[in-house]
Each structure stands twice: as C-alpha cells, then as structure tokens.
Short mmCIF file of C-alpha atoms in Angstrom, two decimals:
data_model
loop_
_atom_site.label_atom_id
_atom_site.label_comp_id
_atom_site.label_asym_id
_atom_site.label_seq_id
_atom_site.Cartn_x
_atom_site.Cartn_y
_atom_site.Cartn_z
CA UNK A 139 62.00 -26.32 25.44
CA UNK A 140 58.89 -24.97 27.13
CA UNK A 141 58.75 -21.80 25.01
CA UNK A 142 59.21 -23.85 21.83
CA UNK A 143 56.41 -26.19 22.88
CA UNK A 144 54.14 -23.23 23.67
CA UNK A 145 54.85 -21.65 20.29
CA UNK A 146 54.10 -24.94 18.55
CA UNK A 147 50.77 -25.22 20.35
CA UNK A 148 49.85 -21.63 19.52
CA UNK A 149 50.77 -22.22 15.88
CA UNK A 150 48.57 -25.32 15.83
CA UNK A 151 45.61 -23.43 17.33
CA UNK A 152 46.00 -20.56 14.84
CA UNK A 153 46.30 -22.94 11.91
CA UNK A 154 43.15 -24.80 13.02
CA UNK A 155 41.24 -21.51 13.40
CA UNK A 156 42.39 -20.34 9.97
CA UNK A 157 41.27 -23.61 8.38
CA UNK A 158 37.89 -23.35 10.13
CA UNK A 159 37.44 -19.75 8.91
CA UNK A 160 38.38 -20.77 5.38
CA UNK A 161 35.89 -23.63 5.52
CA UNK A 162 33.14 -21.32 6.81
CA UNK A 163 33.94 -18.68 4.19
CA UNK A 164 33.87 -21.31 1.46
CA UNK A 165 30.54 -22.61 2.71
CA UNK A 166 29.16 -19.07 2.86
CA UNK A 167 30.39 -18.31 -0.67
CA UNK A 168 28.89 -21.58 -1.91
CA UNK A 169 25.60 -20.71 -0.20
CA UNK A 170 25.54 -17.29 -1.85
CA UNK A 171 26.47 -18.79 -5.19
CA UNK A 172 23.70 -21.37 -4.91
CA UNK A 173 21.25 -18.60 -3.97
CA UNK A 174 22.19 -16.59 -7.03
CA UNK A 175 22.13 -19.61 -9.30
CA UNK A 176 18.70 -20.63 -8.04
CA UNK A 177 17.35 -17.26 -9.17
CA UNK A 178 18.90 -17.58 -12.64
CA UNK A 179 17.20 -19.43 -15.45
CA UNK A 180 19.75 -21.77 -17.10
CA UNK A 181 20.48 -21.23 -20.79
CA UNK A 182 19.30 -24.10 -22.99
CA UNK A 183 22.04 -26.13 -24.71
CA UNK A 184 23.06 -24.58 -28.02
CA UNK A 185 22.55 -26.74 -31.13
CA UNK A 186 23.53 -24.95 -34.33
CA UNK A 187 22.07 -27.72 -36.51
CA UNK A 188 18.48 -26.88 -35.50
CA UNK A 189 16.52 -24.36 -37.54
CA UNK A 190 15.21 -22.75 -34.38
CA UNK A 191 15.95 -19.32 -32.90
CA UNK A 192 18.93 -19.41 -30.57
CA UNK A 193 18.67 -15.83 -29.36
CA UNK A 194 19.04 -15.71 -25.57
CA UNK A 195 16.56 -12.83 -25.07
CA UNK A 196 13.25 -14.50 -25.97
CA UNK A 197 11.47 -17.82 -26.52
CA UNK A 198 9.92 -17.94 -29.98
CA UNK A 199 9.74 -19.64 -33.35
CA UNK A 200 10.69 -18.34 -36.79
CA UNK A 201 7.92 -17.19 -39.16
CA UNK A 202 8.09 -16.30 -42.83
CA UNK A 203 5.20 -13.81 -42.97
CA UNK A 204 5.59 -10.14 -42.18
CA UNK A 205 3.07 -9.32 -39.44
CA UNK A 206 3.07 -6.82 -36.59
CA UNK A 207 1.62 -7.89 -33.27
CA UNK A 208 -1.67 -6.18 -32.49
CA UNK A 209 -1.85 -4.19 -29.21
CA UNK A 210 -4.74 -6.29 -27.89
CA UNK A 211 -4.08 -9.87 -28.90
CA UNK A 212 -7.15 -11.01 -26.93
CA UNK A 213 -10.52 -9.33 -26.46
CA UNK A 214 -9.57 -8.14 -22.99
CA UNK A 215 -8.35 -9.63 -19.74
CA UNK A 216 -11.50 -10.79 -17.89
CA UNK A 217 -12.53 -9.35 -14.52
CA UNK A 218 -12.74 -11.92 -11.75
CA UNK A 219 -15.70 -11.52 -9.41
CA UNK A 220 -17.49 -13.52 -6.72
CA UNK A 221 -20.64 -11.42 -6.14
CA UNK A 222 -22.91 -9.65 -8.59
CA UNK A 223 -24.04 -6.07 -7.93
CA UNK A 224 -26.91 -7.30 -5.74
CA UNK A 225 -24.55 -9.22 -3.45
CA UNK A 226 -25.44 -12.68 -4.77
CA UNK A 227 -22.69 -15.31 -4.93
CA UNK A 228 -22.35 -16.28 -8.60
CA UNK A 229 -20.27 -19.45 -8.29
CA UNK A 230 -20.55 -21.17 -4.88
CA UNK A 231 -17.09 -22.69 -5.28
CA UNK A 232 -15.61 -19.17 -5.14
CA UNK A 233 -17.40 -18.15 -1.93
CA UNK A 234 -14.62 -17.62 0.65
CA UNK A 235 -17.00 -18.93 3.34
CA UNK A 236 -16.08 -16.21 5.80
CA UNK A 237 -17.76 -16.20 9.20
CA UNK A 238 -20.50 -13.77 10.11
CA UNK A 239 -18.16 -11.99 12.52
CA UNK A 240 -15.52 -11.54 9.80
CA UNK A 241 -18.00 -10.18 7.27
CA UNK A 242 -19.49 -7.80 9.83
CA UNK A 243 -15.98 -6.60 10.61
CA UNK A 244 -15.42 -5.96 6.89
CA UNK A 245 -18.60 -3.90 6.72
CA UNK A 246 -17.94 -1.94 9.89
CA UNK A 247 -14.41 -1.05 8.82
CA UNK A 248 -15.60 0.06 5.37
CA UNK A 249 -18.38 2.22 6.77
CA UNK A 250 -16.19 3.69 9.53
CA UNK A 251 -13.65 4.69 6.89
CA UNK A 252 -16.47 6.28 4.91
CA UNK A 253 -17.67 8.21 7.97
CA UNK A 254 -14.15 9.38 8.86
CA UNK A 255 -13.70 10.56 5.26
CA UNK A 256 -16.84 12.67 5.36
CA UNK A 257 -15.94 14.34 8.65
CA UNK A 258 -12.33 15.08 7.73
CA UNK A 259 -13.29 16.27 4.25
CA UNK A 260 -15.72 18.78 5.78
CA UNK A 261 -13.07 19.70 8.34
CA UNK A 262 -10.73 20.73 5.53
CA UNK A 263 -13.48 22.67 3.77
CA UNK A 264 -14.00 24.60 7.02
CA UNK A 265 -10.27 25.43 7.21
CA UNK A 266 -9.58 23.24 10.22
CA UNK A 267 -6.99 21.05 8.47
CA UNK A 268 -4.92 21.90 5.41
CA UNK A 269 -5.56 18.97 3.09
CA UNK A 270 -7.43 15.67 2.75
CA UNK A 271 -8.03 12.79 0.35
CA UNK A 272 -11.13 10.63 0.57
CA UNK A 273 -11.42 6.91 -0.20
CA UNK A 274 -15.04 6.96 -1.45
CA UNK A 275 -15.82 3.99 -3.68
CA UNK A 276 -12.53 2.16 -3.09
CA UNK A 277 -13.23 0.74 0.37
CA UNK A 278 -13.55 -2.82 -1.00
CA UNK A 279 -10.00 -2.80 -2.38
CA UNK A 280 -8.64 -1.78 1.03
CA UNK A 281 -10.47 -4.17 3.30
CA UNK A 282 -10.49 -7.18 0.97
CA UNK A 283 -6.75 -7.05 0.41
CA UNK A 284 -5.81 -6.19 4.00
CA UNK A 285 -7.81 -9.13 5.34
CA UNK A 286 -5.92 -11.55 3.08
CA UNK A 287 -2.49 -10.58 4.41
CA UNK A 288 -0.58 -11.70 7.47
CA UNK A 289 0.08 -9.02 10.14
CA UNK A 290 3.83 -9.45 9.58
CA UNK A 291 3.59 -8.64 5.86
CA UNK A 292 4.98 -5.24 4.94
CA UNK A 293 2.72 -2.64 3.31
CA UNK A 294 3.83 0.14 0.98
CA UNK A 295 0.92 2.46 0.25
CA UNK A 296 0.45 5.34 -2.14
CA UNK A 297 -1.96 7.73 -0.39
CA UNK A 298 -5.44 6.24 -0.76
CA UNK A 299 -5.12 3.09 1.37
CA UNK A 300 -6.29 4.30 4.78
CA UNK A 301 -8.61 1.30 5.05
CA UNK A 302 -5.66 -1.10 4.97
CA UNK A 303 -4.17 0.62 8.00
CA UNK A 304 -7.56 0.79 9.71
CA UNK A 305 -8.11 -2.94 9.23
CA UNK A 306 -4.70 -3.61 10.81
CA UNK A 307 -5.79 -1.79 13.96
CA UNK A 308 -4.57 1.78 13.50
CA UNK A 309 -6.68 3.76 16.00
CA UNK A 310 -9.01 6.58 14.96
CA UNK A 311 -7.09 8.81 17.38
CA UNK A 312 -3.92 8.21 15.35
CA UNK A 313 -5.65 9.00 12.06
CA UNK A 314 -6.96 12.27 13.47
CA UNK A 315 -3.67 13.15 15.17
CA UNK A 316 -1.83 12.76 11.87
CA UNK A 317 -4.29 14.88 9.89
CA UNK A 318 -4.22 17.58 12.55
CA UNK A 319 -0.46 17.27 13.03
CA UNK A 320 -0.85 17.46 16.80
CA UNK A 321 1.40 16.31 19.63
CA UNK A 322 0.00 12.75 19.44
CA UNK A 323 0.98 12.35 15.78
CA UNK A 324 3.44 9.47 15.32
CA UNK A 325 5.16 11.55 12.64
CA UNK A 326 5.46 14.52 15.04
CA UNK A 327 3.63 16.87 12.69
CA UNK A 328 6.26 16.67 9.95
CA UNK A 329 4.05 15.25 7.22
CA UNK A 330 1.06 16.73 5.42
CA UNK A 331 -2.33 15.11 6.19
CA UNK A 332 -3.14 11.53 5.06
CA UNK A 333 0.57 10.58 5.04
CA UNK A 334 0.11 7.85 7.63
CA UNK A 335 2.65 5.31 8.80
CA UNK A 336 3.06 2.75 11.58
CA UNK A 337 6.15 0.72 12.35
CA UNK A 338 4.18 -1.47 14.77
CA UNK A 339 1.65 -2.36 12.04
CA UNK A 340 4.28 -2.83 9.31
CA UNK A 341 2.93 0.06 7.25
CA UNK A 342 5.64 2.21 5.66
CA UNK A 343 4.98 5.96 5.94
CA UNK A 344 3.33 7.44 2.85
CA UNK A 345 5.46 9.56 0.55
CA UNK A 346 3.96 12.30 -1.62
CA UNK A 347 6.35 11.59 -4.47
CA UNK A 348 4.44 9.39 -6.90
CA UNK A 349 5.50 5.75 -7.39
CA UNK A 350 8.69 5.90 -5.31
CA UNK A 351 7.26 3.13 -3.12
CA UNK A 352 7.33 0.65 -6.02
CA UNK A 353 11.10 0.02 -6.31
CA UNK A 354 11.40 0.36 -2.53
CA UNK A 355 8.89 -2.47 -2.11
CA UNK A 356 10.94 -4.63 -4.47
CA UNK A 357 14.03 -4.08 -2.35
CA UNK A 358 12.16 -4.99 0.83
CA UNK A 359 10.73 -8.14 -0.77
CA UNK A 360 14.17 -9.18 -2.00
CA UNK A 361 15.51 -8.77 1.55
CA UNK A 362 12.70 -10.99 2.87
CA UNK A 363 13.61 -13.59 0.29
CA UNK A 364 17.27 -13.50 1.33
CA UNK A 365 16.31 -13.89 4.98
CA UNK A 366 13.75 -16.63 4.22
CA UNK A 367 11.30 -15.01 6.63
CA UNK A 368 8.04 -16.37 5.16
CA UNK A 369 6.85 -12.80 4.79
CA UNK A 370 5.46 -10.97 1.77
CA UNK A 371 5.35 -7.35 0.69
CA UNK A 372 2.33 -5.66 -0.85
CA UNK A 373 2.69 -2.44 -2.81
CA UNK A 374 -0.35 -0.30 -3.61
CA UNK A 375 -0.51 2.27 -6.40
CA UNK A 376 -2.98 3.78 -8.83
CA UNK A 377 -3.12 3.26 -12.56
CA UNK A 378 -1.70 6.77 -12.99
CA UNK A 379 1.41 5.85 -10.99
CA UNK A 380 1.85 2.85 -13.29
CA UNK A 381 2.89 5.34 -15.99
CA UNK A 382 5.92 6.38 -13.94
CA UNK A 383 9.34 4.96 -14.74
CA UNK A 384 9.64 3.63 -11.21
CA UNK A 385 6.75 1.24 -11.92
CA UNK A 386 8.47 -0.30 -14.92
CA UNK A 387 11.78 -0.62 -13.08
CA UNK A 388 10.03 -2.19 -10.10
CA UNK A 389 8.11 -4.70 -12.23
CA UNK A 390 11.26 -5.82 -14.02
CA UNK A 391 13.46 -6.09 -10.92
CA UNK A 392 10.81 -8.02 -8.99
CA UNK A 393 10.43 -10.57 -11.79
CA UNK A 394 14.14 -11.07 -12.47
CA UNK A 395 15.00 -11.24 -8.76
CA UNK A 396 11.95 -13.43 -8.07
CA UNK A 397 10.61 -11.53 -5.06
CA UNK A 398 7.66 -12.43 -2.78
CA UNK A 399 5.73 -9.30 -3.71
CA UNK A 400 2.16 -8.36 -4.60
CA UNK A 401 1.72 -5.32 -6.82
CA UNK A 402 -1.79 -4.05 -6.12
CA UNK A 403 -3.04 -1.51 -8.66
CA UNK A 404 -6.21 0.43 -7.87
CA UNK A 405 -7.50 1.32 -11.33
CA UNK A 406 -10.10 3.91 -10.33
CA UNK A 407 -10.55 5.54 -13.73
CA UNK A 408 -8.66 8.78 -13.20
CA UNK A 409 -5.13 9.99 -12.52
CA UNK A 410 -6.27 13.22 -10.87
CA UNK A 411 -8.12 14.68 -13.88
CA UNK A 412 -6.66 12.45 -16.59
CA UNK A 413 -9.04 9.61 -17.60
CA UNK A 414 -7.65 6.19 -18.44
CA UNK A 415 -8.21 6.60 -22.19
CA UNK A 416 -5.64 9.40 -22.12
CA UNK A 417 -3.20 7.51 -19.88
CA UNK A 418 -2.55 4.38 -21.93
CA UNK A 419 -3.60 2.55 -25.10
CA UNK A 420 -3.14 -1.04 -23.95
CA UNK A 421 -5.54 -3.26 -22.01
CA UNK A 422 -5.14 -1.65 -18.61
CA UNK A 423 -2.40 -2.51 -16.13
CA UNK A 424 -2.83 -6.28 -15.74
CA UNK A 425 -1.88 -6.72 -19.38
CA UNK A 426 1.62 -5.45 -18.59
CA UNK A 427 2.37 -8.30 -16.20
CA UNK A 428 3.08 -11.02 -18.79
CA UNK A 429 5.54 -8.72 -20.54
CA UNK A 430 7.63 -8.69 -17.39
CA UNK A 431 7.11 -12.38 -16.69
CA UNK A 432 4.65 -11.83 -13.83
CA UNK A 433 1.46 -13.70 -13.05
CA UNK A 434 -1.42 -11.23 -13.28
CA UNK A 435 -5.13 -11.02 -12.58
CA UNK A 436 -7.84 -8.42 -12.98
CA UNK A 437 -10.53 -8.33 -10.29
CA UNK A 438 -13.72 -6.44 -9.55
CA UNK A 439 -12.47 -4.00 -6.93
CA UNK A 440 -16.02 -3.29 -5.77
CA UNK A 441 -16.39 -6.96 -4.79
CA UNK A 442 -14.64 -7.32 -1.44
CA UNK A 443 -14.70 -11.13 -1.68
CA UNK A 444 -13.06 -11.18 -5.12
CA UNK A 445 -10.33 -8.88 -3.82
CA UNK A 446 -9.90 -11.09 -0.75
CA UNK A 447 -9.64 -14.32 -2.76
CA UNK A 448 -7.18 -12.91 -5.29
CA UNK A 449 -4.92 -11.33 -2.69
CA UNK A 450 -4.94 -14.39 -0.43
CA UNK A 451 -3.91 -16.71 -3.27
CA UNK A 452 -1.33 -14.26 -4.58
CA UNK A 453 0.14 -13.93 -1.09
CA UNK A 454 0.28 -17.71 -0.60
CA UNK A 455 2.04 -18.32 -3.89
CA UNK A 456 4.34 -15.29 -3.64
CA UNK A 457 5.81 -16.66 -0.41
CA UNK A 458 5.82 -20.34 -1.43
CA UNK A 459 7.26 -19.78 -4.92
CA UNK A 460 9.25 -16.56 -4.50
CA UNK A 461 7.66 -14.69 -7.37
CA UNK A 462 5.76 -11.43 -7.81
CA UNK A 463 2.07 -11.08 -8.65
CA UNK A 464 0.19 -8.20 -10.22
CA UNK A 465 -3.42 -7.55 -9.18
CA UNK A 466 -5.42 -4.90 -11.02
CA UNK A 467 -8.53 -3.99 -9.03
CA UNK A 468 -11.10 -2.25 -11.21
CA UNK A 469 -12.96 0.35 -9.18
CA UNK A 470 -14.06 3.98 -9.31
CA UNK A 471 -12.93 7.09 -7.44
CA UNK A 472 -16.25 8.62 -6.37
CA UNK A 473 -14.72 11.57 -4.54
CA UNK A 474 -12.52 14.35 -5.88
CA UNK A 475 -8.85 13.42 -6.22
CA UNK A 476 -8.18 15.57 -3.16
CA UNK A 477 -9.43 18.74 -1.53
CA UNK A 478 -7.27 20.58 -4.08
CA UNK A 479 -9.34 19.14 -6.95
CA UNK A 480 -12.79 19.84 -8.40
CA UNK A 481 -13.76 16.77 -10.41
CA UNK A 482 -16.92 18.42 -11.78
CA UNK A 483 -14.62 20.15 -14.27
CA UNK A 484 -13.81 16.88 -16.05
CA UNK A 485 -16.64 14.40 -15.37
CA UNK A 486 -20.41 14.49 -15.12
CA UNK A 487 -22.57 14.25 -12.03
CA UNK A 488 -24.50 11.38 -13.66
CA UNK A 489 -21.29 9.37 -14.04
CA UNK A 490 -20.41 9.77 -10.38
CA UNK A 491 -23.98 9.05 -9.24
CA UNK A 492 -24.03 5.74 -11.11
CA UNK A 493 -21.05 4.39 -9.17
CA UNK A 494 -22.23 5.88 -5.90
CA UNK A 495 -25.80 4.52 -6.14
CA UNK A 496 -25.61 1.47 -8.41
CA UNK A 497 -22.20 -0.17 -7.95
CA UNK A 498 -20.74 0.73 -4.57
CA UNK A 499 -18.66 -1.83 -2.62
CA UNK A 500 -20.38 -0.97 0.67
CA UNK A 501 -23.92 -1.42 -0.66
CA UNK A 502 -22.92 -4.67 -2.39
CA UNK A 503 -21.64 -6.17 0.85
CA UNK A 504 -24.70 -4.91 2.69
CA UNK A 505 -26.95 -6.73 0.18
CA UNK A 506 -24.95 -9.91 0.88
CA UNK A 507 -25.39 -9.58 4.66
CA UNK A 508 -29.06 -8.66 4.44
CA UNK A 509 -29.84 -11.72 2.31
CA UNK A 510 -28.35 -13.93 5.02
CA UNK A 511 -30.22 -12.23 7.85
CA UNK A 512 -26.98 -10.83 9.27
CA UNK A 513 -27.98 -7.16 8.95
CA UNK A 514 -31.21 -5.19 9.14
CA UNK A 515 -32.41 -1.62 8.71
CA UNK A 516 -32.35 -1.22 12.48
CA UNK A 517 -28.77 -2.49 12.60
CA UNK A 518 -27.84 -0.01 9.88
CA UNK A 519 -29.36 2.99 11.63
CA UNK A 520 -27.87 2.02 14.98
CA UNK A 521 -24.40 1.38 13.57
CA UNK A 522 -24.28 4.56 11.49
CA UNK A 523 -25.29 6.63 14.51
CA UNK A 524 -22.78 4.87 16.77
CA UNK A 525 -19.86 5.08 14.34
CA UNK A 526 -20.46 8.75 13.60
CA UNK A 527 -20.59 9.53 17.32
CA UNK A 528 -17.29 7.67 17.85
CA UNK A 529 -15.54 9.45 14.98
CA UNK A 530 -16.81 12.85 16.13
CA UNK A 531 -15.56 12.28 19.68
CA UNK A 532 -12.09 11.42 18.39
CA UNK A 533 -12.22 14.39 16.03
CA UNK A 534 -13.00 16.79 18.88
CA UNK A 535 -10.17 15.40 21.02
CA UNK A 536 -7.66 15.76 18.21
CA UNK A 537 -8.65 19.33 17.51
CA UNK A 538 -8.07 20.36 21.12
CA UNK A 539 -4.59 18.84 21.40
CA UNK A 540 -1.50 21.02 21.27
CA UNK A 541 0.82 21.07 18.27
CA UNK A 542 4.19 19.26 18.54
CA UNK A 543 7.05 21.14 20.11
CA UNK A 544 8.88 23.12 17.39
CA UNK A 545 12.24 21.76 18.54
CA UNK A 546 11.24 18.36 17.15
CA UNK A 547 12.14 19.87 13.77
CA UNK A 548 15.76 19.10 14.58
CA UNK A 549 15.49 15.56 15.95
CA UNK A 550 15.41 12.06 14.42
CA UNK A 551 17.85 12.80 11.61
CA UNK A 552 21.11 12.11 13.42
CA UNK A 553 21.64 9.99 16.50
CA UNK A 554 23.38 12.92 18.16
CA UNK A 555 22.67 16.58 17.42
CA UNK A 556 25.24 17.92 14.96
CA UNK A 557 26.82 21.36 15.45
CA UNK A 558 25.04 22.92 12.48
CA UNK A 559 21.62 21.65 13.65
CA UNK A 560 22.35 22.80 17.20
CA UNK A 561 23.17 26.24 15.83
CA UNK A 562 19.89 26.33 13.88
CA UNK A 563 17.93 25.26 16.94
CA UNK A 564 19.46 28.04 19.03
CA UNK A 565 18.66 30.49 16.24
CA UNK A 566 15.02 29.40 16.28
CA UNK A 567 14.83 29.83 20.06
CA UNK A 568 16.23 33.37 19.90
CA UNK A 569 13.94 34.31 17.01
CA UNK A 570 10.78 33.06 18.73
CA UNK A 571 11.78 34.73 22.00
CA UNK A 572 12.41 38.04 20.25
CA UNK A 573 9.13 37.97 18.29
CA UNK A 574 6.99 35.90 20.63
CA UNK A 575 4.05 38.22 20.15
CA UNK A 576 3.95 37.06 16.51
CA UNK A 577 3.86 33.34 17.30
CA UNK A 578 1.04 31.40 19.06
CA UNK A 579 3.48 29.62 21.35
CA UNK A 580 0.70 28.62 23.75
CA UNK A 581 -0.69 26.29 21.05
CA UNK A 582 2.50 24.21 21.00
CA UNK A 583 3.65 21.47 23.33
CA UNK A 584 6.43 22.40 25.74
CA UNK A 585 9.81 20.65 25.56
CA UNK A 586 10.36 17.75 27.94
CA UNK A 587 12.26 18.71 31.08
#
C-alpha cells in the first residue's frame, strides 16, 4: 500500500502544480490582453439610422460642398518663447525660476561646447583629425532640453547633440578621445569623429545613417512602457531627417503604441545645403504632429528657457500619460554642415552674421545673466580664458595618446572568438609582421598580456 499512497501523493502534488501554472498563465494572458486593450481606442457603437459617417478610419462630418483642404489651414503654428533677443523675460509666469547656479551652469556648458568646437574644427583643418561637425548656434537646444530630462531617460541623438552629452557629464577627455580615436576612446577607435556614445549616461552611440535612430527610439520607449519604469526616451533629429521614411514610420508607431517619447526636431534651416523651402511645402515639422495624433509645439530654439520649459512639460506628460510629443525647435546652423561642407556656396555671409551677432542663444542668455548682476565683463574674460585653457590641455593629452590596439578590430561582436575571425586576426598579425616597416606600429597600443 505504501507505493500506492506515494503515487497518490505525487499525483496530487503534480495536479496542484499544474493548476497553479494554469492560473498563473491565465493571469499573465489576461494582463497582456488588458495591456493591449488599454492601448486600443474602442470603436463607437454602430447606428445605421444616423446620417453620420461610420467609417472607422477618421472622425468627421459629411459636407455637401466640394472643397479641398488648404495646405496651411492656419496662418502658422506660433513659436513659444520666454525671453526676447535681449534676454528679457516677456511673461513672468513663464519664467522657470532657475537658480543662479543652474543658469551659470547652462552658460558655462554652452560656452565650453563652443570653445571645444572651435579647437576641434581647427584641428581638422590642420589635418590632425579626419572629420568634425560644429554645434554653433544650436547650443540652446542642447542644454535646455538636456536639463529638463532625468538622468535615467534614454537619449537617441543624430550627430549634432554634443551639448546634451556634455550636460550629462561626459568628460572633455572622452570627447577628445573619440574624435582622435585613441586608446581611451570608449568606442575603441571604430567610429568616425563626433559619433559619441555612453552607456553610463544613457546616450545611445551615434549612427551615421540618417534617421535610423527614430524607429529605434520608438522601440525603446515601447519597452519602457511595458516595463512601467517611469522613464522617457528623447530622440533628436534635424528637419532634413524628418523627410526620411523612418521618421514617418516612427511618428505613426509611437502614436498608435502610445509611447513615452519626445521627438525633438532641430529645425536649423538647412539639410546640408538644401534650404527648408526646398525640403517641404507644409508649415515646418510641428505641423505634422496632429496628422499622426501627436501633441506638438514649436519653440524658439535660441531661447534656452523656452526649450527647457517645453521639454520638461513634454517629459512629464509623456511618462504620466504614455503618449509621444513632438517639439520643433527653430534655430539656425551658423557653422558649415561639417568639415566636408562649404556653406558659402549656398548662403550669404550677411545671413550667417545676423544669426551669429543678433540672435545667438549664448548672447541671449548672457544678457539675461548680466541684467541680474550674475555676470560681468570680468567674469566673461576670466571664464573664456579658463575654459579655453582647460580644453587645450585635454586636446594636447588626447593627441599624444596611442591609437587602440589593432586586434580590437575582432572583438565585441561575438562572446567568443569564432574560427573565421580568429583566422583573420592571425592573417593580420602575419601581414603586419612581414611588412612592419610600412606600418607605424609604435603609434598603437600593445595587446594586454
């Protein structure tokens, strides 16, 4: 009887475990179903007796007059601002009331970025690095938006958002190491200059391919929503990238999946050499948001406070309401598109000088600080001298560092070296050994013992 009793007990335990698993699976399926249903908008009850459109694809009324919708149904989406060009607060209720220390940090980050740009741009012109892209004129969009985010929020950049990474604490040494592709580069010299990235600072590595970050950001935001992490994603891009198919796919997916995501468009007037009037016929990029069911706003990108306010509110609501926001920051690219571009071929010096001298985000913030007694001419001279000295010291260190070991070409793809990669690595070793007089091996870091 003992074996029979034992079998009966085992059967009872197994049956109980199976019932528990079924209950858990049912609960999990119900949870997933509820999640999906919460993201779906319920269809309104169908009543065939009403003379109203019943088409499921749009909300509208019937009309009896033939009329095409005009491209610009309103005079133009307004541009939200907090400060005028002289740094005066226009509406006190919109003043973010930031502390002196915070505002000084804004200014110092913006000017340090400007100084780093000038030094690295000249470095490329002297043949010391292969490529560079400046951020002249767009510093306000970087610092204003970065300050409004939480450190845990994930950033997808395009290639002109170095200030966002700088505000998050990316060291000058790391900027220089990446542009020089030396042994200290986090990317191990595998990327071309200005393609920064930092896992620790939640900044996804830049990709040269235009607009690929947009659908990727949607996927990341959807994952955050599923995990209920109270985190948001911000995705930066230029108005030129908004013409890519990836932008349209990303906008639509983010709206239908209701993702905690901020699309941040830097409309700087040019997609390389193509001006905005040759890129699109509608009212900029913000006007596209309503067509996808997204809340949108257009801000003065040269007003760091306007950018801060808009991004902070968009971030708050994106997380609280699980929906995407589109911010179009109107600004101007003062520098060439890159060191491979000569913008004098397609725009006038007078046009550039206006934005550089009359409507620059750095000078606007400086006016604001000066009016409050927070900054003086002496402070300016002292800070400019100090920041340039700091950047130059980092620059000189980076230039003297060795290049990454060539064998790093074969790592970080597979967890274990595959036979075909091992064969290629051995081939490289033999080749360099045979022709070592043709390769500056002394300039490269040695493999770890």
